[in-house]
GROMACS .gro file of C-alpha atoms in nm:
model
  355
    1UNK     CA    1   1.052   4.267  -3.045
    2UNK     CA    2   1.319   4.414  -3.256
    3UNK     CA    3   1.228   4.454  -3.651
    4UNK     CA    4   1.495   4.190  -3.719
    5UNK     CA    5   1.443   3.979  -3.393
    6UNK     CA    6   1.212   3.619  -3.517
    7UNK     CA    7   0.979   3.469  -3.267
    8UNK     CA    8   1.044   3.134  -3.146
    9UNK     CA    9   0.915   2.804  -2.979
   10UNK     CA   10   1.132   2.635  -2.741
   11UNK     CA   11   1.102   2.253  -2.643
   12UNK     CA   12   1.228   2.058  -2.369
   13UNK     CA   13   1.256   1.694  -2.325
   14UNK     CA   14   1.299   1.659  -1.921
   15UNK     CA   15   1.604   1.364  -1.778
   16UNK     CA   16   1.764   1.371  -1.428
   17UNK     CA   17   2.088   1.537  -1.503
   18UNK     CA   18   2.042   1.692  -1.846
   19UNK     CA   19   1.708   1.836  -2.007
   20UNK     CA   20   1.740   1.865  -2.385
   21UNK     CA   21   1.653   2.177  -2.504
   22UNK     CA   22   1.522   2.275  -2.897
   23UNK     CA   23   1.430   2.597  -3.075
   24UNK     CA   24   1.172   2.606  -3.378
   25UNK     CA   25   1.056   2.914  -3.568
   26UNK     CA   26   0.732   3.016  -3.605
   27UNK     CA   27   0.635   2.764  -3.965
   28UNK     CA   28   0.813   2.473  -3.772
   29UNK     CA   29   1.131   2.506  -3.894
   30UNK     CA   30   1.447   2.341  -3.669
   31UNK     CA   31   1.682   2.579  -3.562
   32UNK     CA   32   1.901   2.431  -3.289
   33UNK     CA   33   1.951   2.144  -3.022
   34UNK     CA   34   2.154   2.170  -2.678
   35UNK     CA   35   2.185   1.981  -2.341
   36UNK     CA   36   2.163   2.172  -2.024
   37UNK     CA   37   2.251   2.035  -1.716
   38UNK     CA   38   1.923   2.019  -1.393
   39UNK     CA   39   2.093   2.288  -1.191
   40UNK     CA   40   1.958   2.671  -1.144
   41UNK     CA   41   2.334   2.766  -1.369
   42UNK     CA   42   2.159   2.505  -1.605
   43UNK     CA   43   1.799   2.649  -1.594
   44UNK     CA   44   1.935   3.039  -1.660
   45UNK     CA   45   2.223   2.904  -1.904
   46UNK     CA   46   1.908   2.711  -2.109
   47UNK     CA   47   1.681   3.020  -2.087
   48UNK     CA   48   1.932   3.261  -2.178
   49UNK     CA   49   2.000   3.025  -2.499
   50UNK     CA   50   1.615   3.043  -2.567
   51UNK     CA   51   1.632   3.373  -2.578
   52UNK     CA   52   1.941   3.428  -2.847
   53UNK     CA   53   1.711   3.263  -3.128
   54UNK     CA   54   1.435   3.542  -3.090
   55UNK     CA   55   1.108   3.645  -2.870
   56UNK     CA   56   0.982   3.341  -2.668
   57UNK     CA   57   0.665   3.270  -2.764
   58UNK     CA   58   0.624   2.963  -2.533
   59UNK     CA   59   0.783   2.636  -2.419
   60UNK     CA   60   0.637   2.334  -2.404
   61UNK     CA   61   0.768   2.053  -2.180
   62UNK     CA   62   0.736   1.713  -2.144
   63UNK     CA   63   0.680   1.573  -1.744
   64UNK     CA   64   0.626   1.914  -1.562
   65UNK     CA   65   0.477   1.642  -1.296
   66UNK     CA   66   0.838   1.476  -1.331
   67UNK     CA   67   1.224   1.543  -1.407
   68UNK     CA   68   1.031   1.888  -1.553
   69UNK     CA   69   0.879   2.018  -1.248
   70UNK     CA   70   1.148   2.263  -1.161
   71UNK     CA   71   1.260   2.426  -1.517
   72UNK     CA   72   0.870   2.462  -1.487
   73UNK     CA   73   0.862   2.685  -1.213
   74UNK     CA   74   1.170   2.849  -1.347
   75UNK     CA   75   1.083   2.998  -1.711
   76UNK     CA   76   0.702   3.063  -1.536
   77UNK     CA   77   0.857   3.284  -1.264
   78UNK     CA   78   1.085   3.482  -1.591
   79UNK     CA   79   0.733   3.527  -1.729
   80UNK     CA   80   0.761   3.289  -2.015
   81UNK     CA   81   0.462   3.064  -2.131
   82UNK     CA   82   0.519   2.725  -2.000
   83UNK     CA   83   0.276   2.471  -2.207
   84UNK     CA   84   0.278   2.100  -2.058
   85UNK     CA   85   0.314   1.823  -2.360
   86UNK     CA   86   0.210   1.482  -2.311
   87UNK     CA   87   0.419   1.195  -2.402
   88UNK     CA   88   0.394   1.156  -2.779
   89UNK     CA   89   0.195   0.826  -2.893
   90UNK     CA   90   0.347   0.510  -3.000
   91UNK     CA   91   0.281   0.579  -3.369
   92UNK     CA   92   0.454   0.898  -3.369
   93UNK     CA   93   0.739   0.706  -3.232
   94UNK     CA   94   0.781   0.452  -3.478
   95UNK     CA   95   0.753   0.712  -3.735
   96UNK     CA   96   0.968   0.943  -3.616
   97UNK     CA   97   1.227   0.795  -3.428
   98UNK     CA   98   1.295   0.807  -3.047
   99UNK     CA   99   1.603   1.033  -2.918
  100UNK     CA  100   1.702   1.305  -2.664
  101UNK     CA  101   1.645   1.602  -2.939
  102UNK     CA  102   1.365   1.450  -3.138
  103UNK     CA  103   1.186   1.442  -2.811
  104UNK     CA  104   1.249   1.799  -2.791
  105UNK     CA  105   1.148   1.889  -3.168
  106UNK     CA  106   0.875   1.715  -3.100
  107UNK     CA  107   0.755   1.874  -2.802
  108UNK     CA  108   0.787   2.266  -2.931
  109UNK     CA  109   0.613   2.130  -3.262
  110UNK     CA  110   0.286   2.000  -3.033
  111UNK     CA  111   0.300   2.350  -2.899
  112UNK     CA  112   0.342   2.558  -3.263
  113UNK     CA  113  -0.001   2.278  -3.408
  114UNK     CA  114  -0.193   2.349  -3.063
  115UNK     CA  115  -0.176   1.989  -2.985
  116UNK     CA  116  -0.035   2.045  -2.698
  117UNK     CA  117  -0.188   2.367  -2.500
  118UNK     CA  118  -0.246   2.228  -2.173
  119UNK     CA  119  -0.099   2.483  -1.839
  120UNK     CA  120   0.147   2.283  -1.576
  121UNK     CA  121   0.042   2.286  -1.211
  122UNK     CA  122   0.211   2.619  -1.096
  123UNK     CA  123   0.327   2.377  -0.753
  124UNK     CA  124   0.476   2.700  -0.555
  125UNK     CA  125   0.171   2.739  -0.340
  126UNK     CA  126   0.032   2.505  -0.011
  127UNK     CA  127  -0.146   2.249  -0.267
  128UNK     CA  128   0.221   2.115  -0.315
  129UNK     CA  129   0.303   2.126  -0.009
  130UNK     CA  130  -0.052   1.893   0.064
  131UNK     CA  131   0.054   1.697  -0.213
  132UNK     CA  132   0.431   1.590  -0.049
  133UNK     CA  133   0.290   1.537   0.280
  134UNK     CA  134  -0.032   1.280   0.158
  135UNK     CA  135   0.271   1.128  -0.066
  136UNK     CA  136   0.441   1.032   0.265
  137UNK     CA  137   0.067   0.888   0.429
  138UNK     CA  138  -0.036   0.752   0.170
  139UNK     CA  139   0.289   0.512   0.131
  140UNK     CA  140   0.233   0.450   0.535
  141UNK     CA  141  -0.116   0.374   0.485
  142UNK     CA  142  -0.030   0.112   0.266
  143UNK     CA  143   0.276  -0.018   0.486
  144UNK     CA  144   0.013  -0.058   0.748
  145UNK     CA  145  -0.222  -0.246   0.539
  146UNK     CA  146   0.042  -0.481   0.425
  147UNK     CA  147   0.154  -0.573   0.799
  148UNK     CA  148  -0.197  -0.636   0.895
  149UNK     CA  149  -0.190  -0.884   0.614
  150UNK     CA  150   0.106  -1.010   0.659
  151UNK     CA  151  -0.037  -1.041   1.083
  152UNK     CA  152  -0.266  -1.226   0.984
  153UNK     CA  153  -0.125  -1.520   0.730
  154UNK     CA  154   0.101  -1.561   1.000
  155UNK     CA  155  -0.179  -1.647   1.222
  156UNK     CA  156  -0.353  -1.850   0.996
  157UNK     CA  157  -0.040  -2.104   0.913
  158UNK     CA  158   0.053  -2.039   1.281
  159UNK     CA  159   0.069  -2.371   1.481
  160UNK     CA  160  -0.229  -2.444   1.716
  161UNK     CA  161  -0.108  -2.337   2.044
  162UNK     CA  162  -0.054  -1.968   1.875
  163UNK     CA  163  -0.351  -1.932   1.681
  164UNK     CA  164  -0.577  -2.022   1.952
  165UNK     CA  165  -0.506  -1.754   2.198
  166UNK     CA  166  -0.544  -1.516   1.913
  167UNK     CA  167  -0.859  -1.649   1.798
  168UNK     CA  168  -1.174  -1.374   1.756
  169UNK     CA  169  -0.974  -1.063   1.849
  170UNK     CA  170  -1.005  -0.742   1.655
  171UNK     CA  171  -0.755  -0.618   1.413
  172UNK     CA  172  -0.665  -0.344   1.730
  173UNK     CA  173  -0.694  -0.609   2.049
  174UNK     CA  174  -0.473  -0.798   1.802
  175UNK     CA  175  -0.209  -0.535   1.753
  176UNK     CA  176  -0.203  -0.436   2.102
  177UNK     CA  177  -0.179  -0.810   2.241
  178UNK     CA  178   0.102  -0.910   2.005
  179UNK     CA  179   0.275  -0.576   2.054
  180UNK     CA  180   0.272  -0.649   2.452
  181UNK     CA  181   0.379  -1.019   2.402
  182UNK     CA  182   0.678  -1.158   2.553
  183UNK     CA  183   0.817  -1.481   2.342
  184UNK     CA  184   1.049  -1.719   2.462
  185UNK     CA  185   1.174  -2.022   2.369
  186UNK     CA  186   1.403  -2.122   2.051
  187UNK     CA  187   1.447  -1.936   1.729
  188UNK     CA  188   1.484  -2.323   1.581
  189UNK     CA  189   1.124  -2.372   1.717
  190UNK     CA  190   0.858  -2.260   1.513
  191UNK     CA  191   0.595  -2.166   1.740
  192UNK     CA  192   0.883  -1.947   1.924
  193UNK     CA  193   0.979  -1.846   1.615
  194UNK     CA  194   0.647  -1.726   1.515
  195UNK     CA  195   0.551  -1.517   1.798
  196UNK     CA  196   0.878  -1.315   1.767
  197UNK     CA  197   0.764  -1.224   1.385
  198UNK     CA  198   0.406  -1.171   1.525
  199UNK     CA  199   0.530  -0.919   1.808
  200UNK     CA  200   0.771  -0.729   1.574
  201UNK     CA  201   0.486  -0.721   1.302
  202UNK     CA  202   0.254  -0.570   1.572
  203UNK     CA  203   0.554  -0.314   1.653
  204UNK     CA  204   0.587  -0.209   1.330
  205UNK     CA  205   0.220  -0.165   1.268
  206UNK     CA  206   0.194   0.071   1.554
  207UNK     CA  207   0.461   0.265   1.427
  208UNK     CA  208   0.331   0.294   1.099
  209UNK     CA  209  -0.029   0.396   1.283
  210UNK     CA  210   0.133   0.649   1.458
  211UNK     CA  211   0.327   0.790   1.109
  212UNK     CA  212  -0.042   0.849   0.967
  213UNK     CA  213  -0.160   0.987   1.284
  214UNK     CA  214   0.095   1.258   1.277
  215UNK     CA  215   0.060   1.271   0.906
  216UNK     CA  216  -0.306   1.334   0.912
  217UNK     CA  217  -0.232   1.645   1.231
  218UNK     CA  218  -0.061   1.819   0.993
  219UNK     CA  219  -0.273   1.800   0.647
  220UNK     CA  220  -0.583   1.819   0.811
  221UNK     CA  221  -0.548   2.241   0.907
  222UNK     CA  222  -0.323   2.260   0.565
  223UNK     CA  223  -0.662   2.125   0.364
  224UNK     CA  224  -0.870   2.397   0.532
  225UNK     CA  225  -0.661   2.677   0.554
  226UNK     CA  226  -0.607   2.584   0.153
  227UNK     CA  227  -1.023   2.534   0.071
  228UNK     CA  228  -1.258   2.644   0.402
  229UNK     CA  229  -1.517   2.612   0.166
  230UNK     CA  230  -1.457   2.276   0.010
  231UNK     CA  231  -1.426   2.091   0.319
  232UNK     CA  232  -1.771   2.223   0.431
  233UNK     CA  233  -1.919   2.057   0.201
  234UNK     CA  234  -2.121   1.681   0.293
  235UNK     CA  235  -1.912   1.400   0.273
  236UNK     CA  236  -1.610   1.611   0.179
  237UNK     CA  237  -1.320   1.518   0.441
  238UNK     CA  238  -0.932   1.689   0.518
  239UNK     CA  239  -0.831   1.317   0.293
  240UNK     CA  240  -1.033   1.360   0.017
  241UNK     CA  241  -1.028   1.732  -0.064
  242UNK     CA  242  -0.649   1.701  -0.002
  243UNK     CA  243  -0.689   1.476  -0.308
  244UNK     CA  244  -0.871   1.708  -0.542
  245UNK     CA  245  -0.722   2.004  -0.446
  246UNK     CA  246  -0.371   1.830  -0.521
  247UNK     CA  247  -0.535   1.716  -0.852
  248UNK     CA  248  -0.619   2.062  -0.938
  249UNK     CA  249  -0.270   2.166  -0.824
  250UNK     CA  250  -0.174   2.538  -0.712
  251UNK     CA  251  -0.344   2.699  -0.986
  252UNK     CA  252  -0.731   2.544  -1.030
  253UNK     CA  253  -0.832   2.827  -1.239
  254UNK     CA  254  -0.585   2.659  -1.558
  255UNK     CA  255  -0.892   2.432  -1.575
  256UNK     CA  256  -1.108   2.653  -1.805
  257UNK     CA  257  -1.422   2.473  -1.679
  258UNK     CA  258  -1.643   2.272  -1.410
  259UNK     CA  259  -1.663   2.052  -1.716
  260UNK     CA  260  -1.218   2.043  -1.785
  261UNK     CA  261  -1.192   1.981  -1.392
  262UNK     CA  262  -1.473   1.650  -1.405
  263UNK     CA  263  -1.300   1.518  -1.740
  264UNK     CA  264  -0.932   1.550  -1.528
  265UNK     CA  265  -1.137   1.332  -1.222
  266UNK     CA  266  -1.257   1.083  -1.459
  267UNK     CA  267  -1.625   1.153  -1.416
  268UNK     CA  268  -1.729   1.314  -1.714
  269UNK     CA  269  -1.979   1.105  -1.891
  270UNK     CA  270  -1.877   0.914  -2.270
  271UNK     CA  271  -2.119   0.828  -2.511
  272UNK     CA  272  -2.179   0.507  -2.519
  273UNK     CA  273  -2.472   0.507  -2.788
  274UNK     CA  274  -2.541   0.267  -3.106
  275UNK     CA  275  -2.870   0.220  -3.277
  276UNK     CA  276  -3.189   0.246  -3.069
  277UNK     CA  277  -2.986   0.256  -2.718
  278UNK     CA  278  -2.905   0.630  -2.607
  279UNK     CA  279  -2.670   0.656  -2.298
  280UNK     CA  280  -2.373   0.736  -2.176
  281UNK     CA  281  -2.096   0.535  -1.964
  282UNK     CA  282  -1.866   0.531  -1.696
  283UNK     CA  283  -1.519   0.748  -1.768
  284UNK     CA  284  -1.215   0.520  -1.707
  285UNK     CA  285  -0.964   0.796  -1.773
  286UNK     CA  286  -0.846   1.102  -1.615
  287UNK     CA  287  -0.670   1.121  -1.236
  288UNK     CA  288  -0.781   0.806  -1.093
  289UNK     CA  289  -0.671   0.884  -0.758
  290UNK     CA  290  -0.905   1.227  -0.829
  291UNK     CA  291  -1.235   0.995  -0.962
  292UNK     CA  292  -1.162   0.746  -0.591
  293UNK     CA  293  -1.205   1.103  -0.393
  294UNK     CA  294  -1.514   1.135  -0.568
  295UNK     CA  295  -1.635   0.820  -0.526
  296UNK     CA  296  -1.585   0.847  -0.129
  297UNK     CA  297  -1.800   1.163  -0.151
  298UNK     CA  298  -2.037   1.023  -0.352
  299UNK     CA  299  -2.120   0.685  -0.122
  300UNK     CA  300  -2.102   0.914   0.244
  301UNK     CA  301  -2.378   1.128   0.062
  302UNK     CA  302  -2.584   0.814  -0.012
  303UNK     CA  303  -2.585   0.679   0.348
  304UNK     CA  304  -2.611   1.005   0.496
  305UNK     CA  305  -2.708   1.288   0.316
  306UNK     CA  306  -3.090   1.297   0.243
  307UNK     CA  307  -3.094   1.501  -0.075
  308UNK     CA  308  -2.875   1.238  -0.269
  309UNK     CA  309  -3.112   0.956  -0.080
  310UNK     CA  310  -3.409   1.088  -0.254
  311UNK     CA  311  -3.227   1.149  -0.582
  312UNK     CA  312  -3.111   0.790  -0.562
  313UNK     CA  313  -3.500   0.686  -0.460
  314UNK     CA  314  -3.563   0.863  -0.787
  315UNK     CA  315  -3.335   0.796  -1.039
  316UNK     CA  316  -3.385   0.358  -0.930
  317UNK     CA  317  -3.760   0.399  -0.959
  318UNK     CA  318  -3.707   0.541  -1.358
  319UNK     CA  319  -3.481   0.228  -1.407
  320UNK     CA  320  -3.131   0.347  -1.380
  321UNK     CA  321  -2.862   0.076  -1.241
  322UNK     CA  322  -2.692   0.159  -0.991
  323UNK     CA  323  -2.390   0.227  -1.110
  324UNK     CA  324  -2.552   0.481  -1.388
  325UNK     CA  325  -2.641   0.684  -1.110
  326UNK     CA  326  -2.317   0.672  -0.899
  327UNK     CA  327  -2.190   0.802  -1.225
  328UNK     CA  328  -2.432   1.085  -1.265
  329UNK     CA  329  -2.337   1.160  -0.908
  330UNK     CA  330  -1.998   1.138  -0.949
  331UNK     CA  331  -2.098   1.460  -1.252
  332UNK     CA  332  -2.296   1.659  -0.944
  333UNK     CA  333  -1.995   1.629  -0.749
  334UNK     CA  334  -1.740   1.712  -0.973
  335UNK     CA  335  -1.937   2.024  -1.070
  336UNK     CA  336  -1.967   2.150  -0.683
  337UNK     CA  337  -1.656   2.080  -0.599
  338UNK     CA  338  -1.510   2.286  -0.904
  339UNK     CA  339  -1.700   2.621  -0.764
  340UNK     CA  340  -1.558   2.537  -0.432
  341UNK     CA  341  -1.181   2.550  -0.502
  342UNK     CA  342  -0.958   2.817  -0.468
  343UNK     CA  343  -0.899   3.109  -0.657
  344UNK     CA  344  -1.170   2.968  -0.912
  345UNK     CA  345  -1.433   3.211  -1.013
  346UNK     CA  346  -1.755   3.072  -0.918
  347UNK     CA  347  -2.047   3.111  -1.174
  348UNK     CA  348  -2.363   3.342  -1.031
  349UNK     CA  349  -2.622   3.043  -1.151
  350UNK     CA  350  -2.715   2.798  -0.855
  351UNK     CA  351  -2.625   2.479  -0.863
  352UNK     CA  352  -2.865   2.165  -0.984
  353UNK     CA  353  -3.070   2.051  -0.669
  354UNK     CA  354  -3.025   1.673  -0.818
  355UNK     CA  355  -2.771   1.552  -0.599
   0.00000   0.00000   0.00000
């Protein structure tokens, strides 16, 4: 840095078209506002204009998930800091007003006071490209679940002479029989007219079955070609390590510790203590989608796995609920699924034989 050059701390409030873009100094002072436009002119334009004010210290930005995800990957890959701000509370906004550059001001001040110090997902590596795939099941998955319902409250307000002959069939014999079904008769008629929904329901159903099919061919050698080692592990399957590995994102080692990853899932434990009780609680924050996977994990381990059987045996015969110990599972999982990500460095201690 030249003897006259200042350092600096930019700020970027993310939009669709424009991101607005603010310099501070380094005791908070405002030095200038400006629009850029979401296009890789916009991106160099807006980090060449960082750069007039002085040496870049960092930038933090607000939805790197978001409308920020690509100015992201942009300043990271011209080597400056990228720090990921979270949306500023609603008593900051009543007291300081809500606009395009205050956003901005705001979000290279929570950078300057440490409040904000959090590292973006990288998303340049396969974990992202996990993550758009299971975007694209998941929204199937829960097409096809809809359609089944949908199947099905047909059938029940169905007149007689259709709901009988459906009677007692499986969710698949169902599919497959209404899929095969010819209907005849008149639209006007509502028995006709119900069997032609029913068939197309069915139709749609399978196609939707066969969209997660394919979907699951090609995430399944993704997930263990991204983590060998994490899908080895009991109970850990190509759906739910594609979940925590897209959790942890590209770059698993920004989360500092076992402990950082289980308090992003949701499963580290809160204090829940007053007076002569002493315990702790389930977490209801963090990545809930993250805290599900673990879940999954943590119920196939306690039908099949026999060292969590015999923890549970133990833990219910001292008195803990049930869902106390799913929680302290939940913890054991969290921690061995942390030393089996990618491009984490594990710990040499072994791992607690509780769970």
């Amino acid at each position: 840095m030249a003897a006259d050059e200042i350092a600096v701390i930019g700020g970027i409030d993310t939009h669709t078209d424009l991101h607005q873009a603010a310099v501070i100094d380094g005791i908070g002072r405002h030095l200038a506002t400006e629009a850029f436009a979401t296009t890789p002119e916009g991106y160099q334009r807006l980090l060449n204009w960082l750069r007039s004010h002085g040496e870049v210290l960092a930038v933090g930005i607000e939805g790197t998930g978001a409308y920020g995800a690509e100015i992201a990957r942009f300043l990271a890959a011209d080597g400056v800091t990228v720090v990921e701000v979270d949306r500023p509370d609603r008593k900051a906004r009543r007291d300081n007003g809500k606009s395009d550059p205050v956003d901005a001001y705001a979000a290279a001040t929570a950078v300057l006071s440490g409040r904000a110090a959090g590292t973006p997902k990288s998303r340049d590596g396969i974990v992202e490209a996990i993550r758009a795939l299971r975007v694209v099941r998941k929204s199937a998955v829960k097409a096809r679940t809809q359609t089944m319902n949908q199947i099905r409250t047909l059938i029940v307000t169905a007149p007689s002479a259709v709901r009988e002959k459906l009677r007692g069939l499986s969710a698949r014999q169902l599919v497959d029989t209404l899929a095969r079904s010819r209907p005849t008769g008149e639209l006007a008629d509502p028995a006709s007219a119900v069997r032609i929904a029913l068939r197309r329901l069915a139709r749609r159903y399978q196609q939707l079955d066969e969209e997660v099919k394919d979907a699951d061919k090609e995430i399944g050698p993704l997930v263990t070609q991204a983590a060998p080692r994490l899908v080895a592990l009991p109970g850990v399957g190509p759906e739910t390590a594609g979940q925590l590995l897209t959790s942890a994102g590209d770059n698993p080692d920004r989360l500092r510790s076992e402990a950082s990853f289980a308090h992003l899932c949701g499963a580290a434990p809160i204090p829940a203590s007053s007076g002569r009780t002493n315990r702790h609680r389930l977490n209801r924050g963090g990545d809930r989608q993250a805290n599900n996977a673990l879940h999954t994990i943590v119920l196939v381990r306690m039908k099949y796995d026999q060292r969590t059987q015999e923890y549970v045996a133990r833990r219910t015969a001292d008195g803990m609920t049930k869902k106390d110990i799913v929680r302290c599972l939940k913890r054991f999982v969290a921690r061995e699924i942390y030393r089996h990500l990618p491009h984490v460095t594990h710990p040499t201690q072994p791992l607690p034989q509780t769970a």
